[in-house]
Every structure is written in structure tokens, then in C-alpha cells.
PDB file of C-alpha atoms in Angstrom:
ATOM      1  CA  MET M   1       4.480  26.390  22.991  1.00 46.00           C
ATOM      2  CA  THR M   2       6.097  23.030  23.569  1.00 44.00           C
ATOM      3  CA  THR M   3       9.537  22.818  21.992  1.00 42.00           C
ATOM      4  CA  HIS M   4      11.110  19.558  20.776  1.00 49.00           C
ATOM      5  CA  PRO M   5      13.258  18.060  23.376  1.00 41.00           C
ATOM      6  CA  GLN M   6      16.296  17.806  21.133  1.00 42.00           C
ATOM      7  CA  ARG M   7      18.700  15.280  22.483  1.00 35.00           C
ATOM      8  CA  GLY M   8      16.545  13.017  24.887  1.00 40.00           C
ATOM      9  CA  ARG M   9      14.064  12.354  22.261  1.00 41.00           C
ATOM     10  CA  ARG M  10      16.570  11.543  19.641  1.00 39.00           C
ATOM     11  CA  ILE M  11      18.120   8.944  21.891  1.00 33.00           C
ATOM     12  CA  ALA M  12      14.765   7.341  22.507  1.00 38.00           C
ATOM     13  CA  PHE M  13      14.050   7.359  18.919  1.00 36.00           C
ATOM     14  CA  VAL M  14      17.138   5.431  18.217  1.00 33.00           C
ATOM     15  CA  CYS M  15      16.302   2.970  21.018  1.00 34.00           C
ATOM     16  CA  GLY M  16      12.956   2.387  19.478  1.00 39.00           C
ATOM     17  CA  ALA M  17      14.145   2.256  15.867  1.00 36.00           C
ATOM     18  CA  ALA M  18      13.697  -1.479  15.578  1.00 31.00           C
ATOM     19  CA  ILE M  19      10.043  -1.371  16.583  1.00 32.00           C
ATOM     20  CA  ILE M  20       9.386   1.540  14.360  1.00 35.00           C
ATOM     21  CA  LEU M  21      11.071  -0.138  11.394  1.00 32.00           C
ATOM     22  CA  VAL M  22       9.100  -3.276  11.926  1.00 31.00           C
ATOM     23  CA  ALA M  23       5.892  -1.388  12.151  1.00 37.00           C
ATOM     24  CA  GLY M  24       6.805   1.248   9.509  1.00 39.00           C
ATOM     25  CA  VAL M  25       3.835   0.563   7.364  1.00 33.00           C
ATOM     26  CA  ALA M  26       1.686   1.575  10.126  1.00 37.00           C
ATOM     27  CA  PHE M  27       2.791   5.070   9.634  1.00 38.00           C
ATOM     28  CA  ALA M  28       3.031   5.221   5.892  1.00 39.00           C
ATOM     29  CA  PHE M  29       0.228   6.878   4.038  1.00 38.00           C
ATOM     30  CA  ARG M  30      -0.715   3.374   2.858  1.00 38.00           C
ATOM     31  CA  SER M  31      -1.516   2.332  -0.611  1.00 34.00           C
ATOM     32  CA  GLY M  32      -3.900  -0.452  -0.926  1.00 35.00           C
ATOM     33  CA  PRO M  33      -4.945  -2.466  -3.952  1.00 34.00           C
ATOM     34  CA  GLU M  34      -6.073  -0.866  -6.981  1.00 36.00           C
ATOM     35  CA  VAL M  35      -9.588   0.482  -6.425  1.00 36.00           C
ATOM     36  CA  ARG M  36     -10.982   2.754  -9.144  1.00 40.00           C
ATOM     37  CA  GLN M  37     -13.132   5.042  -6.977  1.00 44.00           C
ATOM     38  CA  ASP M  38     -12.974   8.065  -9.458  1.00 46.00           C
ATOM     39  CA  VAL M  39     -13.742   7.217 -13.035  1.00 47.00           C
ATOM     40  CA  VAL M  40     -14.751   9.291 -16.081  1.00 48.00           C
ATOM     41  CA  PRO M  41     -16.503   8.478 -19.258  1.00 42.00           C
ATOM     42  CA  THR M  42     -14.740   6.357 -21.709  1.00 38.00           C
ATOM     43  CA  SER M  43     -12.030   8.259 -23.702  1.00 40.00           C
ATOM     44  CA  THR M  44     -13.863   8.039 -26.927  1.00 39.00           C
ATOM     45  CA  GLU M  45     -17.056   9.643 -25.525  1.00 44.00           C
ATOM     46  CA  LEU M  46     -15.207  12.353 -23.629  1.00 45.00           C
ATOM     47  CA  LEU M  47     -13.253  13.535 -26.650  1.00 43.00           C
ATOM     48  CA  GLU M  48     -16.339  13.446 -28.767  1.00 45.00           C
ATOM     49  CA  GLU M  49     -18.100  15.585 -26.067  1.00 47.00           C
ATOM     50  CA  LEU M  50     -15.250  18.046 -25.843  1.00 45.00           C
ATOM     51  CA  ASP M  51     -14.842  18.508 -29.561  1.00 44.00           C
ATOM     52  CA  ASN M  52     -18.417  19.398 -30.198  1.00 46.00           C
ATOM     53  CA  ASP M  53     -19.289  23.080 -30.480  1.00 44.00           C
ATOM     54  CA  HIS M  54     -21.644  24.123 -27.632  1.00 48.00           C
ATOM     55  CA  PRO M  55     -24.751  26.258 -28.493  1.00 47.00           C
ATOM     56  CA  ASP M  56     -25.291  29.648 -27.272  1.00 51.00           C
ATOM     57  CA  GLY M  57     -26.387  29.542 -23.621  1.00 58.00           C
ATOM     58  CA  SER M  58     -24.528  26.474 -22.788  1.00 70.00           C
ATOM     59  CA  PRO M  59     -22.630  26.748 -19.471  1.00 92.00           C
ATOM     60  CA  THR M  60     -19.565  25.130 -21.331  1.00 96.00           C
ATOM     61  CA  ARG M  61     -17.246  27.042 -23.428  1.00 96.00           C
ATOM     62  CA  LYS M  62     -13.840  26.613 -25.201  1.00 97.00           C
ATOM     63  CA  SER M  63     -10.978  28.122 -23.537  1.00 97.00           C
ATOM     64  CA  SER M  64      -7.127  28.060 -23.650  1.00 97.00           C
ATOM     65  CA  MET M  65      -4.298  27.064 -21.562  1.00 97.00           C
ATOM     66  CA  ARG M  66      -3.199  30.805 -21.484  1.00 97.00           C
ATOM     67  CA  GLU M  67      -6.501  31.755 -19.893  1.00 97.00           C
ATOM     68  CA  VAL M  68      -6.256  29.027 -17.176  1.00 97.00           C
ATOM     69  CA  LEU M  69      -2.650  30.218 -16.493  1.00 98.00           C
ATOM     70  CA  GLU M  70      -4.046  33.870 -16.032  1.00 97.00           C
ATOM     71  CA  LEU M  71      -6.621  32.525 -13.699  1.00 97.00           C
ATOM     72  CA  ALA M  72      -4.246  30.510 -11.492  1.00 97.00           C
ATOM     73  CA  GLU M  73      -1.874  33.620 -11.417  1.00 98.00           C
ATOM     74  CA  SER M  74      -4.902  35.741 -10.238  1.00 97.00           C
ATOM     75  CA  ALA M  75      -5.720  33.110  -7.691  1.00 98.00           C
ATOM     76  CA  LEU M  76      -2.243  33.096  -6.232  1.00 97.00           C
ATOM     77  CA  ARG M  77      -2.036  36.914  -6.122  1.00 96.00           C
ATOM     78  CA  GLN M  78      -5.479  36.922  -4.316  1.00 96.00           C
ATOM     79  CA  MET M  79      -4.059  34.297  -1.689  1.00 97.00           C
ATOM     80  CA  GLU M  80      -0.899  36.280  -1.242  1.00 95.00           C
ATOM     81  CA  GLY M  81      -3.004  39.156  -0.081  1.00 87.00           C
ATOM     82  CA  THR M  82      -5.534  37.408   2.069  1.00 95.00           C
ATOM     83  CA  LEU M  83      -5.012  33.718   2.861  1.00 98.00           C
ATOM     84  CA  ASN M  84      -3.643  33.433   6.354  1.00 98.00           C
ATOM     85  CA  ASP M  85      -4.884  30.072   7.318  1.00 98.00           C
ATOM     86  CA  TYR M  86      -7.754  27.586   6.767  1.00 98.00           C
ATOM     87  CA  THR M  87      -9.277  24.253   7.700  1.00 98.00           C
ATOM     88  CA  ALA M  88     -10.697  21.777   5.385  1.00 98.00           C
ATOM     89  CA  THR M  89     -11.376  18.133   4.642  1.00 98.00           C
ATOM     90  CA  PHE M  90      -8.622  16.955   2.309  1.00 98.00           C
ATOM     91  CA  VAL M  91      -9.277  14.111   0.220  1.00 98.00           C
ATOM     92  CA  LYS M  92      -6.511  12.600  -2.011  1.00 96.00           C
ATOM     93  CA  GLN M  93      -5.803   9.604  -4.048  1.00 96.00           C
ATOM     94  CA  GLN M  94      -2.483   8.611  -5.936  1.00 93.00           C
ATOM     95  CA  ARG M  95      -1.178   6.072  -8.430  1.00 90.00           C
ATOM     96  CA  ASN M  96       2.316   4.877  -7.506  1.00 83.00           C
ATOM     97  CA  GLU M  97       5.252   4.189  -9.602  1.00 78.00           C
ATOM     98  CA  ALA M  98       3.949   0.434  -9.946  1.00 80.00           C
ATOM     99  CA  GLY M  99       0.771   1.693 -11.416  1.00 83.00           C
ATOM    100  CA  GLU M 100      -1.447   0.799  -8.297  1.00 88.00           C
ATOM    101  CA  LEU M 101      -3.906   3.348  -7.273  1.00 92.00           C
ATOM    102  CA  SER M 102      -4.119   3.890  -3.596  1.00 91.00           C
ATOM    103  CA  GLU M 103      -7.257   3.945  -1.256  1.00 92.00           C
ATOM    104  CA  ARG M 104      -8.853   7.283  -0.929  1.00 95.00           C
ATOM    105  CA  ASN M 105      -7.274   9.126   1.922  1.00 95.00           C
ATOM    106  CA  GLU M 106      -9.438  11.554   3.850  1.00 98.00           C
ATOM    107  CA  MET M 107      -8.333  13.768   6.761  1.00 98.00           C
ATOM    108  CA  GLU M 108      -9.175  16.873   8.705  1.00 98.00           C
ATOM    109  CA  VAL M 109      -6.482  19.669   8.047  1.00 98.00           C
ATOM    110  CA  LYS M 110      -5.429  22.768   9.650  1.00 98.00           C
ATOM    111  CA  ILE M 111      -2.985  24.814   7.795  1.00 98.00           C
ATOM    112  CA  GLN M 112      -1.244  28.265   8.504  1.00 98.00           C
ATOM    113  CA  THR M 113       0.075  29.373   5.199  1.00 98.00           C
ATOM    114  CA  ARG M 114       3.555  31.055   4.491  1.00 97.00           C
ATOM    115  CA  LEU M 115       1.617  34.013   3.142  1.00 97.00           C
ATOM    116  CA  ARG M 116       0.452  35.332   6.502  1.00 96.00           C
ATOM    117  CA  ASN M 117       3.087  38.088   6.761  1.00 94.00           C
ATOM    118  CA  GLU M 118       4.093  40.961   4.565  1.00 93.00           C
ATOM    119  CA  THR M 119       6.978  39.091   2.933  1.00 95.00           C
ATOM    120  CA  ASN M 120       5.176  35.827   2.279  1.00 95.00           C
ATOM    121  CA  ASP M 121       7.741  33.721   4.129  1.00 96.00           C
ATOM    122  CA  ALA M 122       6.158  32.854   7.411  1.00 97.00           C
ATOM    123  CA  PRO M 123       6.722  29.245   8.570  1.00 97.00           C
ATOM    124  CA  MET M 124       4.029  27.039   7.235  1.00 98.00           C
ATOM    125  CA  ARG M 125       2.384  24.842   9.800  1.00 98.00           C
ATOM    126  CA  ILE M 126       0.242  21.722   9.276  1.00 98.00           C
ATOM    127  CA  TYR M 127      -1.978  19.592  11.433  1.00 98.00           C
ATOM    128  CA  LEU M 128      -3.644  16.374  10.042  1.00 98.00           C
ATOM    129  CA  LYS M 129      -6.086  13.994  11.574  1.00 98.00           C
ATOM    130  CA  PHE M 130      -6.945  10.982   9.341  1.00 97.00           C
ATOM    131  CA  ILE M 131     -10.638   9.950   8.858  1.00 97.00           C
ATOM    132  CA  ALA M 132     -10.338   7.244   6.182  1.00 95.00           C
ATOM    133  CA  PRO M 133      -9.478   4.574   5.257  1.00 94.00           C
ATOM    134  CA  GLU M 134     -10.235   2.673   8.471  1.00 93.00           C
ATOM    135  CA  SER M 135      -6.526   1.420   8.692  1.00 89.00           C
ATOM    136  CA  THR M 136      -5.349   5.055   9.362  1.00 91.00           C
ATOM    137  CA  ALA M 137      -8.383   6.607  11.044  1.00 94.00           C
ATOM    138  CA  GLY M 138      -7.376   8.542  14.097  1.00 95.00           C
ATOM    139  CA  ARG M 139      -3.759   9.103  13.112  1.00 95.00           C
ATOM    140  CA  GLU M 140      -2.483  12.619  13.862  1.00 97.00           C
ATOM    141  CA  VAL M 141       0.400  14.485  12.179  1.00 98.00           C
ATOM    142  CA  ILE M 142       1.856  17.940  13.044  1.00 98.00           C
ATOM    143  CA  TRP M 143       4.694  19.482  11.155  1.00 98.00           C
ATOM    144  CA  GLY M 144       5.916  23.027  11.214  1.00 98.00           C
ATOM    145  CA  LYS M 145       8.911  24.613   9.508  1.00 96.00           C
ATOM    146  CA  ASP M 146       9.671  26.315  12.829  1.00 97.00           C
ATOM    147  CA  LEU M 147       8.610  23.547  15.125  1.00 98.00           C
ATOM    148  CA  TYR M 148      10.203  20.386  16.516  1.00 97.00           C
ATOM    149  CA  ASP M 149      13.580  20.808  14.648  1.00 97.00           C
ATOM    150  CA  GLY M 150      11.480  20.578  11.370  1.00 97.00           C
ATOM    151  CA  LEU M 151      10.507  16.868  12.272  1.00 98.00           C
ATOM    152  CA  MET M 152       6.964  15.489  11.882  1.00 98.00           C
ATOM    153  CA  ALA M 153       5.350  14.484  15.115  1.00 98.00           C
ATOM    154  CA  VAL M 154       3.207  11.529  14.402  1.00 96.00           C
ATOM    155  CA  HIS M 155       0.696   9.876  16.669  1.00 95.00           C
ATOM    156  CA  GLU M 156      -0.627   6.362  15.580  1.00 93.00           C
ATOM    157  CA  THR M 157      -3.597   4.632  17.038  1.00 87.00           C
ATOM    158  CA  SER M 158      -2.328   1.130  16.972  1.00 79.00           C
ATOM    159  CA  MET M 159      -1.529  -0.684  20.210  1.00 68.00           C
ATOM    160  CA  LEU M 160       2.168  -1.120  19.227  1.00 72.00           C
ATOM    161  CA  LEU M 161       2.869   2.563  18.498  1.00 71.00           C
ATOM    162  CA  GLY M 162       0.110   4.503  20.130  1.00 69.00           C
ATOM    163  CA  TRP M 163       1.990   4.837  23.401  1.00 80.00           C
ATOM    164  CA  LYS M 164       4.378   7.458  22.137  1.00 91.00           C
ATOM    165  CA  THR M 165       5.015  10.226  19.754  1.00 94.00           C
ATOM    166  CA  ILE M 166       7.089   9.271  16.633  1.00 94.00           C
ATOM    167  CA  TRP M 167       9.325  11.898  15.237  1.00 97.00           C
ATOM    168  CA  LEU M 168      10.036  11.508  11.580  1.00 97.00           C
ATOM    169  CA  GLU M 169      12.158  13.474   8.868  1.00 97.00           C
ATOM    170  CA  PRO M 170       9.433  14.823   6.258  1.00 97.00           C
ATOM    171  CA  THR M 171      11.553  13.489   3.432  1.00 95.00           C
ATOM    172  CA  GLY M 172      12.686  10.133   4.961  1.00 96.00           C
ATOM    173  CA  MET M 173      11.997   6.592   3.961  1.00 93.00           C
ATOM    174  CA  LEU M 174       8.982   6.083   6.312  1.00 91.00           C
ATOM    175  CA  ALA M 175       7.349   9.405   5.831  1.00 92.00           C
ATOM    176  CA  MET M 176       7.692   9.157   1.997  1.00 90.00           C
ATOM    177  CA  GLN M 177       6.404   5.558   1.646  1.00 84.00           C
ATOM    178  CA  GLY M 178       3.676   5.629  -0.883  1.00 76.00           C
ATOM    179  CA  GLN M 179       3.788   9.415  -1.325  1.00 83.00           C
ATOM    180  CA  ARG M 180       4.536  11.676  -4.285  1.00 85.00           C
ATOM    181  CA  PHE M 181       5.273  14.667  -2.182  1.00 90.00           C
ATOM    182  CA  PRO M 182       6.548  15.448   1.257  1.00 95.00           C
ATOM    183  CA  ILE M 183       3.985  16.909   3.820  1.00 96.00           C
ATOM    184  CA  TYR M 184       4.997  20.512   3.138  1.00 96.00           C
ATOM    185  CA  GLU M 185       3.678  20.254  -0.546  1.00 96.00           C
ATOM    186  CA  ILE M 186       0.278  19.917   0.833  1.00 97.00           C
ATOM    187  CA  GLY M 187      -2.180  22.977   0.562  1.00 98.00           C
ATOM    188  CA  LEU M 188      -4.027  25.318  -1.717  1.00 98.00           C
ATOM    189  CA  VAL M 189      -1.024  27.703  -2.274  1.00 98.00           C
ATOM    190  CA  ARG M 190       1.347  24.861  -3.302  1.00 97.00           C
ATOM    191  CA  LEU M 191      -1.560  23.280  -5.439  1.00 97.00           C
ATOM    192  CA  THR M 192      -1.981  26.408  -7.411  1.00 98.00           C
ATOM    193  CA  GLU M 193       1.951  26.918  -7.803  1.00 97.00           C
ATOM    194  CA  GLN M 194       2.256  23.324  -9.178  1.00 96.00           C
ATOM    195  CA  LEU M 195      -0.711  23.794 -11.632  1.00 96.00           C
ATOM    196  CA  LEU M 196       1.103  26.867 -12.824  1.00 97.00           C
ATOM    197  CA  GLU M 197       4.454  25.035 -13.403  1.00 95.00           C
ATOM    198  CA  ARG M 198       2.696  22.216 -15.201  1.00 94.00           C
ATOM    199  CA  GLY M 199       0.409  24.458 -17.226  1.00 94.00           C
ATOM    200  CA  LYS M 200       3.379  26.532 -18.676  1.00 95.00           C
ATOM    201  CA  GLN M 201       4.737  23.421 -20.222  1.00 92.00           C
ATOM    202  CA  ASP M 202       1.718  23.134 -22.464  1.00 94.00           C
ATOM    203  CA  LEU M 203       1.184  26.975 -23.004  1.00 94.00           C
ATOM    204  CA  ASP M 204       1.554  26.682 -26.913  1.00 92.00           C
ATOM    205  CA  ASN M 205       0.851  22.968 -27.242  1.00 95.00           C
ATOM    206  CA  PRO M 206      -1.735  22.476 -30.161  1.00 95.00           C
ATOM    207  CA  ASP M 207      -2.550  18.986 -28.753  1.00 96.00           C
ATOM    208  CA  VAL M 208      -4.068  20.183 -25.557  1.00 96.00           C
ATOM    209  CA  ASN M 209      -7.698  21.594 -25.808  1.00 97.00           C
ATOM    210  CA  VAL M 210      -9.425  23.399 -22.747  1.00 98.00           C
ATOM    211  CA  THR M 211     -13.156  24.026 -21.851  1.00 98.00           C
ATOM    212  CA  ILE M 212     -14.648  25.786 -18.863  1.00 98.00           C
ATOM    213  CA  THR M 213     -17.992  24.979 -17.520  1.00 98.00           C
ATOM    214  CA  LYS M 214     -19.747  27.401 -15.154  1.00 96.00           C
ATOM    215  CA  GLY M 215     -22.444  26.474 -12.496  1.00 96.00           C
ATOM    216  CA  HIS M 216     -20.505  23.391 -11.388  1.00 97.00           C
ATOM    217  CA  GLU M 217     -21.439  22.478  -7.845  1.00 96.00           C
ATOM    218  CA  PHE M 218     -18.593  21.337  -5.544  1.00 97.00           C
ATOM    219  CA  PHE M 219     -19.793  20.564  -1.893  1.00 95.00           C
ATOM    220  CA  GLY M 220     -22.093  23.619  -1.688  1.00 94.00           C
ATOM    221  CA  ARG M 221     -19.918  25.974  -3.765  1.00 96.00           C
ATOM    222  CA  GLN M 222     -20.817  27.328  -7.073  1.00 96.00           C
ATOM    223  CA  CYS M 223     -17.487  26.774  -9.133  1.00 98.00           C
ATOM    224  CA  GLU M 224     -16.242  26.491 -12.585  1.00 98.00           C
ATOM    225  CA  LEU M 225     -14.967  23.051 -14.067  1.00 98.00           C
ATOM    226  CA  ILE M 226     -11.825  23.378 -16.168  1.00 98.00           C
ATOM    227  CA  ARG M 227     -11.094  20.404 -18.352  1.00 98.00           C
ATOM    228  CA  ALA M 228      -7.835  20.106 -20.326  1.00 97.00           C
ATOM    229  CA  THR M 229      -7.580  17.285 -22.728  1.00 97.00           C
ATOM    230  CA  ARG M 230      -4.631  15.888 -24.840  1.00 95.00           C
ATOM    231  CA  SER M 231      -5.324  14.424 -28.293  1.00 94.00           C
ATOM    232  CA  LYS M 232      -2.257  12.351 -28.105  1.00 92.00           C
ATOM    233  CA  PRO M 233       0.268  11.449 -25.462  1.00 90.00           C
ATOM    234  CA  GLY M 234       2.851  14.018 -24.696  1.00 84.00           C
ATOM    235  CA  GLY M 235       5.532  11.698 -22.995  1.00 82.00           C
ATOM    236  CA  GLY M 236       6.382  13.902 -20.192  1.00 77.00           C
ATOM    237  CA  GLU M 237       6.717  13.130 -16.507  1.00 76.00           C
ATOM    238  CA  ASP M 238       3.124  14.441 -15.788  1.00 77.00           C
ATOM    239  CA  ASP M 239       1.476  13.235 -19.015  1.00 89.00           C
ATOM    240  CA  PHE M 240      -2.212  13.116 -18.870  1.00 94.00           C
ATOM    241  CA  SER M 241      -5.197  12.515 -21.298  1.00 96.00           C
ATOM    242  CA  LEU M 242      -7.526  14.593 -19.078  1.00 97.00           C
ATOM    243  CA  ALA M 243      -6.849  17.158 -16.305  1.00 97.00           C
ATOM    244  CA  GLU M 244      -9.930  18.542 -14.335  1.00 98.00           C
ATOM    245  CA  ILE M 245      -9.533  21.705 -12.152  1.00 98.00           C
ATOM    246  CA  ILE M 246     -12.227  23.099 -10.045  1.00 98.00           C
ATOM    247  CA  PHE M 247     -12.155  26.759  -9.521  1.00 98.00           C
ATOM    248  CA  ASP M 248     -14.134  28.881  -7.088  1.00 98.00           C
ATOM    249  CA  PRO M 249     -14.571  32.197  -8.580  1.00 97.00           C
ATOM    250  CA  ASP M 250     -15.989  34.010  -5.629  1.00 97.00           C
ATOM    251  CA  ALA M 251     -13.363  32.977  -3.240  1.00 97.00           C
ATOM    252  CA  MET M 252     -10.692  32.961  -6.171  1.00 97.00           C
ATOM    253  CA  LEU M 253      -9.398  29.618  -5.045  1.00 98.00           C
ATOM    254  CA  ILE M 254      -8.581  26.272  -6.807  1.00 98.00           C
ATOM    255  CA  VAL M 255     -10.263  23.776  -4.566  1.00 98.00           C
ATOM    256  CA  SER M 256      -9.605  20.483  -6.659  1.00 98.00           C
ATOM    257  CA  TYR M 257      -7.404  18.855  -9.211  1.00 98.00           C
ATOM    258  CA  ARG M 258      -7.644  15.444 -10.833  1.00 97.00           C
ATOM    259  CA  SER M 259      -5.542  13.957 -13.759  1.00 97.00           C
ATOM    260  CA  PHE M 260      -6.117  10.833 -15.669  1.00 97.00           C
ATOM    261  CA  GLY M 261      -3.705   8.734 -17.767  1.00 95.00           C
ATOM    262  CA  TRP M 262      -4.304   6.969 -21.008  1.00 94.00           C
ATOM    263  CA  PRO M 263      -6.485   3.840 -21.348  1.00 92.00           C
ATOM    264  CA  GLU M 264      -4.713   0.559 -22.316  1.00 88.00           C
ATOM    265  CA  LYS M 265      -7.164   0.098 -25.126  1.00 88.00           C
ATOM    266  CA  GLU M 266      -9.754   2.354 -26.981  1.00 85.00           C
ATOM    267  CA  GLY M 267     -12.982   2.502 -24.979  1.00 86.00           C
ATOM    268  CA  ASP M 268     -11.531   1.719 -21.550  1.00 91.00           C
ATOM    269  CA  GLU M 269     -12.069   3.906 -18.574  1.00 93.00           C
ATOM    270  CA  LEU M 270      -9.293   6.532 -18.180  1.00 95.00           C
ATOM    271  CA  PRO M 271      -7.129   5.594 -15.179  1.00 95.00           C
ATOM    272  CA  LEU M 272      -7.038   8.101 -12.376  1.00 96.00           C
ATOM    273  CA  LEU M 273      -3.465   9.245 -11.671  1.00 95.00           C
ATOM    274  CA  GLU M 274      -4.026  11.735  -8.849  1.00 96.00           C
ATOM    275  CA  SER M 275      -6.810  13.564  -7.166  1.00 97.00           C
ATOM    276  CA  TYR M 276      -6.691  16.421  -4.598  1.00 98.00           C
ATOM    277  CA  GLU M 277      -9.942  17.914  -3.157  1.00 98.00           C
ATOM    278  CA  TYR M 278     -10.457  20.457  -0.379  1.00 98.00           C
ATOM    279  CA  ARG M 279     -13.964  20.113   0.844  1.00 98.00           C
ATOM    280  CA  ASN M 280     -15.758  21.988   3.699  1.00 97.00           C
ATOM    281  CA  LEU M 281     -13.088  24.732   3.325  1.00 98.00           C
ATOM    282  CA  LYS M 282     -13.125  27.619   5.886  1.00 98.00           C
ATOM    283  CA  THR M 283     -10.445  30.379   5.500  1.00 98.00           C
ATOM    284  CA  ASN M 284      -8.989  32.708   7.874  1.00 98.00           C
ATOM    285  CA  VAL M 285     -10.342  31.128  11.009  1.00 98.00           C
ATOM    286  CA  GLY M 286      -7.704  32.379  13.339  1.00 98.00           C
ATOM    287  CA  LEU M 287      -5.444  29.398  13.953  1.00 98.00           C
ATOM    288  CA  THR M 288      -3.089  29.719  16.835  1.00 98.00           C
ATOM    289  CA  ASP M 289       0.230  28.089  18.246  1.00 98.00           C
ATOM    290  CA  ALA M 290      -2.058  25.722  20.072  1.00 98.00           C
ATOM    291  CA  ASP M 291      -3.525  24.211  17.004  1.00 98.00           C
ATOM    292  CA  PHE M 292       0.125  22.839  16.096  1.00 98.00           C
ATOM    293  CA  ASP M 293       1.073  21.922  19.712  1.00 98.00           C
ATOM    294  CA  VAL M 294       1.355  18.098  20.491  1.00 97.00           C
ATOM    295  CA  GLU M 295       0.257  19.050  24.162  1.00 97.00           C
ATOM    296  CA  ASN M 296      -3.116  20.470  22.856  1.00 98.00           C
ATOM    297  CA  GLU M 297      -5.630  18.603  25.113  1.00 97.00           C
ATOM    298  CA  ALA M 298      -8.034  18.253  22.021  1.00 97.00           C
ATOM    299  CA  TYR M 299      -5.533  16.006  20.277  1.00 97.00           C
ATOM    300  CA  GLN M 300      -4.645  12.473  21.398  1.00 94.00           C
ATOM    301  CA  TYR M 301      -0.838  12.669  21.581  1.00 96.00           C
ATOM    302  CA  PRO M 302       0.626  10.743  24.543  1.00 91.00           C
TER     303      PRO M 302
END
């Protein structure tokens, strides 16, 4: 396994800092103009739909935040016993602090989880290859807790930066530009943990209503669609009017999460806050050290 050349690379990095700073946006997980690529029905229509009692035989039933938390806890326990690694097409979209919704980012991912040993503390490893938008297509990123001094190995496709590997701190300014979370927050495990953390804040909130719809198809998977709606703003950091969770009951995995904010006026579409989807998911495929090596001949690292 290739190791990070600790000092020589650092000197080269400092010498190239001016170039990297000028072209910093080329690395950032870019946020473009606001594009509403994910919308839901108007808030009035949605709330009326969820307030109606569903007849017997309907795939949708009323639930509770407590049930959702129990489901997420069960999913986490299942992953702790079985989920060593996986590949997927990861699709994400986020609204930044200025209120702008990013373009849809799509990437191929390979992930070794921290759950692949008996103590659930194995070093997490991540490989990303960007597919969309066009401005980032071809970018590759490798990060491992135990690799390359904890730095992200980034390969760009631009003429300016494509000739060398760029080494970045995961929480540094360039790596975090346009991001809500650092790279190590990606993945099915952390998504489930974050939903548990957020859900516990609304455990006994009478303003939150929950429904579960069975038979929801998600890229070839028969899943359950969980919808949590607020009747009025909560005012918290992660305040939402609607949150949607897609749960695969056969695999016991949460494969998608979307949340929406509050419309500016009654009848407007609900603005998307964040969306994370794991499509084409394949678990326990036997990823090896080579999958997280910048010298892997299948990758385009210089």
C-alpha cells in the first residue's frame, strides 16, 4: 500500500499553494445558482393529504417519531453486525447559508465502514469519483483515517491542476467550501446516526406528525417512505416543514433522506434544504487496500 510521502509532498504543496488558492473553486464541491430539481406538492396540499385518515388497505398509515427512532436504532444494530463495505451512486444536494441550492452532485462511491471489526472502530476509508455536474465530472477523492496522514488525495481533471495530486485537510477551507459536513460524515452509518440525533429532539413534539407508506419503489428496491411534517416552525438549526426518509426493510438500511424548509408564502413549493440518496447500492463487495490507493491503475491519479 502506498504511503503518503510526508515531508517532500508538504514542501511541494507549499510551493504550489498560490496555484491552488487561485484555482480553489476547481476543487470545492461547487454550489451553482439555485436550481429546484427536487420539489414536493404545495404545503397546503401536502398537509391536507397527511391529515386525512387513510382507509383500510391503504399502504399509508400514521406512525410516530418513537417508531421511527426504533426503526433507525434497529438499522444501526443490523449494520454493526453485518456492514463491512459497500459501493453506490451517491447523489446529494444542499442549500448553503446564503439560501442557494446547489446543483445536484452525483458520484460513484466506495466505502469501508468503521464497523468491519469486532469493536466497530476500524479506520473508515472513502473513494469518490464525480459524475455530475459536468464541471466536476472525473474528479477523484480518496480519504482514509489511517491513510496519507489523514489528508484527502484529490485529483482534478482541469488542465491547471490535473498534473498533480492535491493534498487537503478534510476540514480545511478549500475542502469545506460549499459543504455542510466534512468528507468523513458521508455514508449510510453516519446518515442513520444523524437521523437518530435529530429525531430525538422531536420525540415528544406534538407539532410533528409521521406517516409510513409501504411499497415505495426506490431504484429497484421495495422500500418504505417515512414522512415527518411539522404543523408550525420549530425554530431549531435543522428546522424543517417536511422530512422524507426511505427505508429498505429487507436490507434494514436507510437509503435516502430529504428535508424541506418553509415556503415564503402559503401555496408556494417547499424549498429543498438537503437531499442524500444511495442508489445502486451493493453491500459487502470485498473492497481491499487497492480500492483506496492513489496508485491503483484503474484510477486517473498522476
